[in-house]
Amino acid sequence: KIKKEIEALATNSDISSMHILLPRKEELDFYKKTGFSQRTSYSFHWFNNNYKNFDEFLADLTSRQRKNIKKERERVVSQSISLEKLDGKSISEDIWDKFYTFYQATYYKRGMRPYLSLNFFKEISSVLPESILLVMAKNSSDQYVAGALNFLDSSNLYGRYWGCLDEYDSLHFEACYYQGIDFCINNGLKRFDPGVQGEHKIKRGFWPIETYSAHWIKDLRFKKAIDKFLLEEEKHIRDYTNESRSLLPYKASVKVKRNKSNESS
């Protein structure tokens, strides 16, 4: 029945494909039975091991990486950069204006146009204030120099947008990763998804995990070719994920515990 409804919707709307991004693993069988192709990909997530503070997280890491993270955080302080965390209710229009300038800069540096408007950010701040965490960085002159926008629910933090006008040593890592980890620990959040891509996240404590998507393709000939590619790609993704886990900076006992948790979830 669902498959017929999808086909009817596709015909009536004159569309050639439908895409479900990031479904849960237990949902995949449903989509497969409904005629969707399944794609396996990867992302990097940080998991809260019931840490009481940031130092407890660092204690789970190897000595070398523990020292590297401390040095990165010290570099930010040595540049007279301070950071503040703001929820939606605490973000003034002036701060949103500053953040939007940083957000735009990220896209312009890549030769792209930003696709969200300033009004969008101000509106979500009004409608979903409890779901927003904005990390803003200030220099010694008390001027904002960078910002990182996150969203959250009762268990998870999601990093989504970052921007700056000038480059500061290690500030991206502090604003986008360490401030988020610290927030999760202090607020009892279980997981931090800082956004797609970025192998540099691994040595900063983010675990490579499999993610999924489901794709309904109207043209069966095209679907057949896509399915063949996805099967070949899946093997490479799994090999990459396993290899990436070998690069994690955690102590061996922590890796074993986390992997067992992954298998049971």
mmCIF file of C-alpha atoms in Angstrom:
data_model
loop_
_atom_site.group_PDB
_atom_site.id
_atom_site.type_symbol
_atom_site.label_atom_id
_atom_site.label_comp_id
_atom_site.label_asym_id
_atom_site.label_seq_id
_atom_site.Cartn_x
_atom_site.Cartn_y
_atom_site.Cartn_z
ATOM 1 C CA LYS A 1 0.000 0.000 0.000
ATOM 2 C CA ILE A 2 2.750 2.465 0.944
ATOM 3 C CA LYS A 3 4.615 1.749 -2.261
ATOM 4 C CA LYS A 4 1.500 2.472 -4.339
ATOM 5 C CA GLU A 5 0.958 5.743 -2.468
ATOM 6 C CA ILE A 6 4.558 6.783 -3.113
ATOM 7 C CA GLU A 7 4.231 5.986 -6.800
ATOM 8 C CA ALA A 8 0.959 7.913 -6.992
ATOM 9 C CA LEU A 9 2.534 10.911 -5.258
ATOM 10 C CA ALA A 10 5.518 10.806 -7.611
ATOM 11 C CA THR A 11 3.255 10.631 -10.676
ATOM 12 C CA ASN A 12 0.923 13.400 -9.521
ATOM 13 C CA SER A 13 3.812 15.653 -8.527
ATOM 14 C CA ASP A 14 5.911 14.809 -11.579
ATOM 15 C CA ILE A 15 8.988 13.917 -9.547
ATOM 16 C CA SER A 16 11.570 11.282 -10.356
ATOM 17 C CA SER A 17 12.925 10.492 -6.881
ATOM 18 C CA MET A 18 12.354 10.826 -3.139
ATOM 19 C CA HIS A 19 15.023 10.853 -0.445
ATOM 20 C CA ILE A 20 14.923 10.087 3.290
ATOM 21 C CA LEU A 21 18.017 11.416 5.035
ATOM 22 C CA LEU A 22 19.405 9.977 8.272
ATOM 23 C CA PRO A 23 16.675 7.482 9.187
ATOM 24 C CA ARG A 24 17.327 5.293 12.204
ATOM 25 C CA LYS A 25 18.850 1.890 11.490
ATOM 26 C CA GLU A 26 15.695 0.092 12.619
ATOM 27 C CA GLU A 27 13.689 1.973 9.972
ATOM 28 C CA LEU A 28 15.729 0.690 7.040
ATOM 29 C CA ASP A 29 13.836 -2.584 6.563
ATOM 30 C CA PHE A 30 10.620 -0.633 6.115
ATOM 31 C CA TYR A 31 12.113 1.551 3.390
ATOM 32 C CA LYS A 32 13.718 -1.417 1.665
ATOM 33 C CA LYS A 33 10.374 -3.253 1.552
ATOM 34 C CA THR A 34 8.789 -0.095 0.154
ATOM 35 C CA GLY A 35 11.162 -0.025 -2.812
ATOM 36 C CA PHE A 36 13.771 2.423 -1.523
ATOM 37 C CA SER A 37 17.469 1.975 -2.213
ATOM 38 C CA GLN A 38 19.645 2.101 0.902
ATOM 39 C CA ARG A 39 22.853 4.075 1.165
ATOM 40 C CA THR A 40 25.404 3.700 3.955
ATOM 41 C CA SER A 41 27.648 6.621 4.831
ATOM 42 C CA TYR A 42 29.564 7.839 7.881
ATOM 43 C CA SER A 43 29.744 10.697 10.339
ATOM 44 C CA PHE A 44 31.724 11.576 13.467
ATOM 45 C CA HIS A 45 29.956 11.779 16.840
ATOM 46 C CA TRP A 46 31.135 12.381 20.396
ATOM 47 C CA PHE A 47 29.573 10.252 23.145
ATOM 48 C CA ASN A 48 29.205 11.273 26.773
ATOM 49 C CA ASN A 49 30.570 8.553 29.043
ATOM 50 C CA ASN A 50 28.798 10.094 32.060
ATOM 51 C CA TYR A 51 31.627 12.582 32.432
ATOM 52 C CA LYS A 52 31.448 14.991 35.372
ATOM 53 C CA ASN A 53 33.711 17.556 33.698
ATOM 54 C CA PHE A 54 35.977 18.114 30.682
ATOM 55 C CA ASP A 55 39.009 16.747 32.516
ATOM 56 C CA GLU A 56 37.252 13.394 32.970
ATOM 57 C CA PHE A 57 36.762 13.238 29.201
ATOM 58 C CA LEU A 58 40.453 14.013 28.695
ATOM 59 C CA ALA A 59 41.349 11.243 31.137
ATOM 60 C CA ASP A 60 39.805 8.708 28.724
ATOM 61 C CA LEU A 61 42.278 9.733 26.007
ATOM 62 C CA THR A 62 45.843 8.673 25.417
ATOM 63 C CA SER A 63 48.452 10.896 26.999
ATOM 64 C CA ARG A 64 49.588 12.305 23.653
ATOM 65 C CA GLN A 65 46.182 13.462 22.502
ATOM 66 C CA ARG A 66 45.237 14.698 25.949
ATOM 67 C CA LYS A 67 48.258 17.028 25.759
ATOM 68 C CA ASN A 68 47.378 18.095 22.191
ATOM 69 C CA ILE A 69 43.856 19.148 23.162
ATOM 70 C CA LYS A 70 45.130 21.062 26.196
ATOM 71 C CA LYS A 71 47.642 22.882 23.964
ATOM 72 C CA GLU A 72 44.917 23.804 21.464
ATOM 73 C CA ARG A 73 42.742 25.244 24.211
ATOM 74 C CA GLU A 74 45.710 27.127 25.683
ATOM 75 C CA ARG A 75 46.474 28.677 22.268
ATOM 76 C CA VAL A 76 43.002 30.219 22.172
ATOM 77 C CA VAL A 77 43.510 31.741 25.634
ATOM 78 C CA SER A 78 46.998 32.993 24.675
ATOM 79 C CA GLN A 79 45.431 34.989 21.822
ATOM 80 C CA SER A 80 43.184 36.755 24.371
ATOM 81 C CA ILE A 81 40.098 35.094 22.951
ATOM 82 C CA SER A 82 37.183 34.427 25.279
ATOM 83 C CA LEU A 83 34.031 32.468 24.516
ATOM 84 C CA GLU A 84 30.444 32.696 25.669
ATOM 85 C CA LYS A 85 27.506 30.324 25.264
ATOM 86 C CA LEU A 86 24.069 31.811 24.597
ATOM 87 C CA ASP A 87 20.634 30.225 24.378
ATOM 88 C CA GLY A 88 17.949 31.575 22.060
ATOM 89 C CA LYS A 89 16.503 33.922 24.676
ATOM 90 C CA SER A 90 19.889 35.512 25.347
ATOM 91 C CA ILE A 91 20.765 36.321 21.728
ATOM 92 C CA SER A 92 20.135 39.973 20.888
ATOM 93 C CA GLU A 93 19.476 41.245 17.372
ATOM 94 C CA ASP A 94 22.950 42.777 17.358
ATOM 95 C CA ILE A 95 24.550 39.413 18.156
ATOM 96 C CA TRP A 96 22.527 37.736 15.404
ATOM 97 C CA ASP A 97 23.755 40.453 13.011
ATOM 98 C CA LYS A 98 27.349 39.700 14.009
ATOM 99 C CA PHE A 99 26.885 35.944 13.684
ATOM 100 C CA TYR A 100 25.230 36.323 10.285
ATOM 101 C CA THR A 101 28.278 38.203 9.022
ATOM 102 C CA PHE A 102 30.448 35.259 10.114
ATOM 103 C CA TYR A 103 28.000 32.771 8.566
ATOM 104 C CA GLN A 104 28.096 34.604 5.228
ATOM 105 C CA ALA A 105 31.893 34.747 5.252
ATOM 106 C CA THR A 106 32.126 30.952 5.391
ATOM 107 C CA TYR A 107 30.243 30.637 2.098
ATOM 108 C CA TYR A 108 31.897 33.560 0.335
ATOM 109 C CA LYS A 109 35.347 32.119 1.124
ATOM 110 C CA ARG A 110 34.292 28.998 -0.796
ATOM 111 C CA GLY A 111 32.909 30.979 -3.727
ATOM 112 C CA MET A 112 29.320 30.158 -2.740
ATOM 113 C CA ARG A 113 26.274 32.199 -1.786
ATOM 114 C CA PRO A 114 24.774 31.683 1.705
ATOM 115 C CA TYR A 115 21.334 30.116 1.423
ATOM 116 C CA LEU A 116 19.767 31.171 4.735
ATOM 117 C CA SER A 117 18.585 34.697 5.522
ATOM 118 C CA LEU A 118 19.258 36.755 8.626
ATOM 119 C CA ASN A 119 15.528 36.701 9.324
ATOM 120 C CA PHE A 120 15.641 32.884 9.420
ATOM 121 C CA PHE A 121 18.066 32.886 12.343
ATOM 122 C CA LYS A 122 16.149 35.550 14.218
ATOM 123 C CA GLU A 123 12.902 33.666 13.680
ATOM 124 C CA ILE A 124 14.202 30.336 14.996
ATOM 125 C CA SER A 125 15.588 32.196 18.000
ATOM 126 C CA SER A 126 12.062 33.431 18.692
ATOM 127 C CA VAL A 127 10.232 30.173 17.961
ATOM 128 C CA LEU A 128 12.757 27.629 19.345
ATOM 129 C CA PRO A 129 14.855 29.477 21.941
ATOM 130 C CA GLU A 130 15.325 26.380 24.102
ATOM 131 C CA SER A 131 16.756 24.447 21.141
ATOM 132 C CA ILE A 132 19.587 26.835 20.326
ATOM 133 C CA LEU A 133 23.152 27.095 21.581
ATOM 134 C CA LEU A 134 25.215 29.895 20.053
ATOM 135 C CA VAL A 135 28.930 29.999 20.873
ATOM 136 C CA MET A 136 30.446 33.431 20.262
ATOM 137 C CA ALA A 137 34.132 34.341 20.498
ATOM 138 C CA LYS A 138 35.466 37.766 21.544
ATOM 139 C CA ASN A 139 38.907 39.319 21.210
ATOM 140 C CA SER A 140 40.763 41.445 23.753
ATOM 141 C CA SER A 141 38.885 44.529 22.521
ATOM 142 C CA ASP A 142 35.592 42.889 23.466
ATOM 143 C CA GLN A 143 34.621 42.539 19.810
ATOM 144 C CA TYR A 144 33.026 39.401 18.402
ATOM 145 C CA VAL A 145 35.335 37.617 15.972
ATOM 146 C CA ALA A 146 33.661 34.232 15.347
ATOM 147 C CA GLY A 147 30.569 32.184 16.076
ATOM 148 C CA ALA A 148 29.285 28.611 16.004
ATOM 149 C CA LEU A 149 25.574 27.757 15.974
ATOM 150 C CA ASN A 150 24.263 24.511 17.466
ATOM 151 C CA PHE A 151 20.828 22.989 17.957
ATOM 152 C CA LEU A 152 19.849 20.603 20.732
ATOM 153 C CA ASP A 153 17.130 18.306 21.988
ATOM 154 C CA SER A 154 16.787 16.459 25.287
ATOM 155 C CA SER A 155 19.695 14.083 24.537
ATOM 156 C CA ASN A 156 21.766 15.441 21.670
ATOM 157 C CA LEU A 157 23.678 18.479 20.474
ATOM 158 C CA TYR A 158 23.964 19.218 16.748
ATOM 159 C CA GLY A 159 26.634 21.580 15.414
ATOM 160 C CA ARG A 160 25.608 23.217 12.142
ATOM 161 C CA TYR A 161 27.066 26.638 11.237
ATOM 162 C CA TRP A 162 30.418 28.286 11.877
ATOM 163 C CA GLY A 163 32.007 31.465 10.644
ATOM 164 C CA CYS A 164 34.790 33.993 11.268
ATOM 165 C CA LEU A 165 36.337 36.969 9.503
ATOM 166 C CA ASP A 166 39.953 36.487 10.636
ATOM 167 C CA GLU A 167 41.782 33.265 11.365
ATOM 168 C CA TYR A 168 42.891 32.432 14.911
ATOM 169 C CA ASP A 169 44.989 29.426 15.850
ATOM 170 C CA SER A 170 42.770 26.543 17.082
ATOM 171 C CA LEU A 171 39.670 28.748 17.520
ATOM 172 C CA HIS A 172 37.596 26.571 15.186
ATOM 173 C CA PHE A 173 38.314 23.514 17.330
ATOM 174 C CA GLU A 174 37.459 25.377 20.521
ATOM 175 C CA ALA A 175 34.233 26.992 19.304
ATOM 176 C CA CYS A 176 32.902 24.074 17.255
ATOM 177 C CA TYR A 177 34.076 21.057 19.297
ATOM 178 C CA TYR A 178 35.375 21.689 22.806
ATOM 179 C CA GLN A 179 32.707 24.198 23.810
ATOM 180 C CA GLY A 180 30.063 21.750 22.559
ATOM 181 C CA ILE A 181 31.591 18.836 24.449
ATOM 182 C CA ASP A 182 31.750 20.955 27.592
ATOM 183 C CA PHE A 183 28.080 21.931 27.152
ATOM 184 C CA CYS A 184 27.039 18.267 26.748
ATOM 185 C CA ILE A 185 28.883 17.283 29.911
ATOM 186 C CA ASN A 186 27.436 20.129 31.963
ATOM 187 C CA ASN A 187 23.887 19.526 30.720
ATOM 188 C CA GLY A 188 23.814 15.727 30.634
ATOM 189 C CA LEU A 189 23.467 15.376 26.864
ATOM 190 C CA LYS A 190 24.455 11.948 25.555
ATOM 191 C CA ARG A 191 25.756 12.683 22.070
ATOM 192 C CA PHE A 192 27.291 15.500 20.038
ATOM 193 C CA ASP A 193 26.985 15.477 16.239
ATOM 194 C CA PRO A 194 29.151 18.409 15.071
ATOM 195 C CA GLY A 195 28.173 18.152 11.389
ATOM 196 C CA VAL A 196 29.299 16.229 8.323
ATOM 197 C CA GLN A 197 32.808 15.410 7.125
ATOM 198 C CA GLY A 198 36.086 16.187 8.828
ATOM 199 C CA GLU A 199 38.569 13.433 9.651
ATOM 200 C CA HIS A 200 40.318 15.910 11.959
ATOM 201 C CA LYS A 201 37.462 15.258 14.403
ATOM 202 C CA ILE A 202 38.708 11.717 15.100
ATOM 203 C CA LYS A 203 41.759 12.677 17.128
ATOM 204 C CA ARG A 204 39.596 15.113 19.096
ATOM 205 C CA GLY A 205 37.409 12.319 20.408
ATOM 206 C CA PHE A 206 34.675 11.953 17.772
ATOM 207 C CA TRP A 207 33.809 8.370 16.848
ATOM 208 C CA PRO A 208 33.286 7.313 13.203
ATOM 209 C CA ILE A 209 29.779 5.852 12.952
ATOM 210 C CA GLU A 210 27.623 4.579 10.124
ATOM 211 C CA THR A 211 24.742 6.740 8.932
ATOM 212 C CA TYR A 212 22.018 5.877 6.445
ATOM 213 C CA SER A 213 19.717 7.291 3.817
ATOM 214 C CA ALA A 214 16.921 5.806 1.703
ATOM 215 C CA HIS A 215 16.169 6.730 -1.921
ATOM 216 C CA TRP A 216 13.131 5.985 -4.060
ATOM 217 C CA ILE A 217 13.930 6.130 -7.786
ATOM 218 C CA LYS A 218 11.067 6.165 -10.276
ATOM 219 C CA ASP A 219 13.012 4.852 -13.295
ATOM 220 C CA LEU A 220 13.760 1.189 -12.537
ATOM 221 C CA ARG A 221 16.633 1.091 -15.025
ATOM 222 C CA PHE A 222 18.277 3.991 -13.251
ATOM 223 C CA LYS A 223 17.540 2.398 -9.869
ATOM 224 C CA LYS A 224 19.283 -0.809 -10.933
ATOM 225 C CA ALA A 225 22.473 1.085 -11.791
ATOM 226 C CA ILE A 226 22.298 3.052 -8.543
ATOM 227 C CA ASP A 227 21.775 -0.108 -6.465
ATOM 228 C CA LYS A 228 24.864 -1.663 -8.031
ATOM 229 C CA PHE A 229 26.931 1.385 -7.129
ATOM 230 C CA LEU A 230 25.561 1.519 -3.582
ATOM 231 C CA LEU A 231 26.521 -2.101 -2.924
ATOM 232 C CA GLU A 232 30.078 -1.422 -4.067
ATOM 233 C CA GLU A 233 30.243 1.816 -2.113
ATOM 234 C CA GLU A 234 28.953 0.213 1.093
ATOM 235 C CA LYS A 235 31.984 -2.078 1.359
ATOM 236 C CA HIS A 236 34.379 0.861 1.006
ATOM 237 C CA ILE A 237 32.441 2.891 3.580
ATOM 238 C CA ARG A 238 32.575 0.041 6.114
ATOM 239 C CA ASP A 239 36.294 -0.484 5.506
ATOM 240 C CA TYR A 240 36.889 3.248 5.932
ATOM 241 C CA THR A 241 34.853 3.404 9.139
ATOM 242 C CA ASN A 242 36.722 0.451 10.656
ATOM 243 C CA GLU A 243 40.085 1.912 9.672
ATOM 244 C CA SER A 244 39.105 5.297 11.124
ATOM 245 C CA ARG A 245 38.215 3.702 14.457
ATOM 246 C CA SER A 246 41.773 2.425 14.701
ATOM 247 C CA LEU A 247 42.899 6.069 14.775
ATOM 248 C CA LEU A 248 40.767 7.027 17.764
ATOM 249 C CA PRO A 249 42.785 8.584 20.606
ATOM 250 C CA TYR A 250 40.961 6.735 23.396
ATOM 251 C CA LYS A 251 42.523 4.241 25.752
ATOM 252 C CA ALA A 252 41.987 0.614 24.744
ATOM 253 C CA SER A 253 39.503 -0.100 27.561
ATOM 254 C CA VAL A 254 37.330 2.854 26.496
ATOM 255 C CA LYS A 255 37.305 1.672 22.868
ATOM 256 C CA VAL A 256 36.162 -1.806 23.893
ATOM 257 C CA LYS A 257 33.350 -0.397 26.023
ATOM 258 C CA ARG A 258 32.173 1.974 23.276
ATOM 259 C CA ASN A 259 32.265 -0.701 20.570
ATOM 260 C CA LYS A 260 30.147 -3.023 22.726
ATOM 261 C CA SER A 261 27.675 -0.183 23.163
ATOM 262 C CA ASN A 262 27.579 0.341 19.384
ATOM 263 C CA GLU A 263 26.857 -3.328 18.779
ATOM 264 C CA SER A 264 23.970 -3.423 21.240
ATOM 265 C CA SER A 265 22.336 -0.229 19.969
#
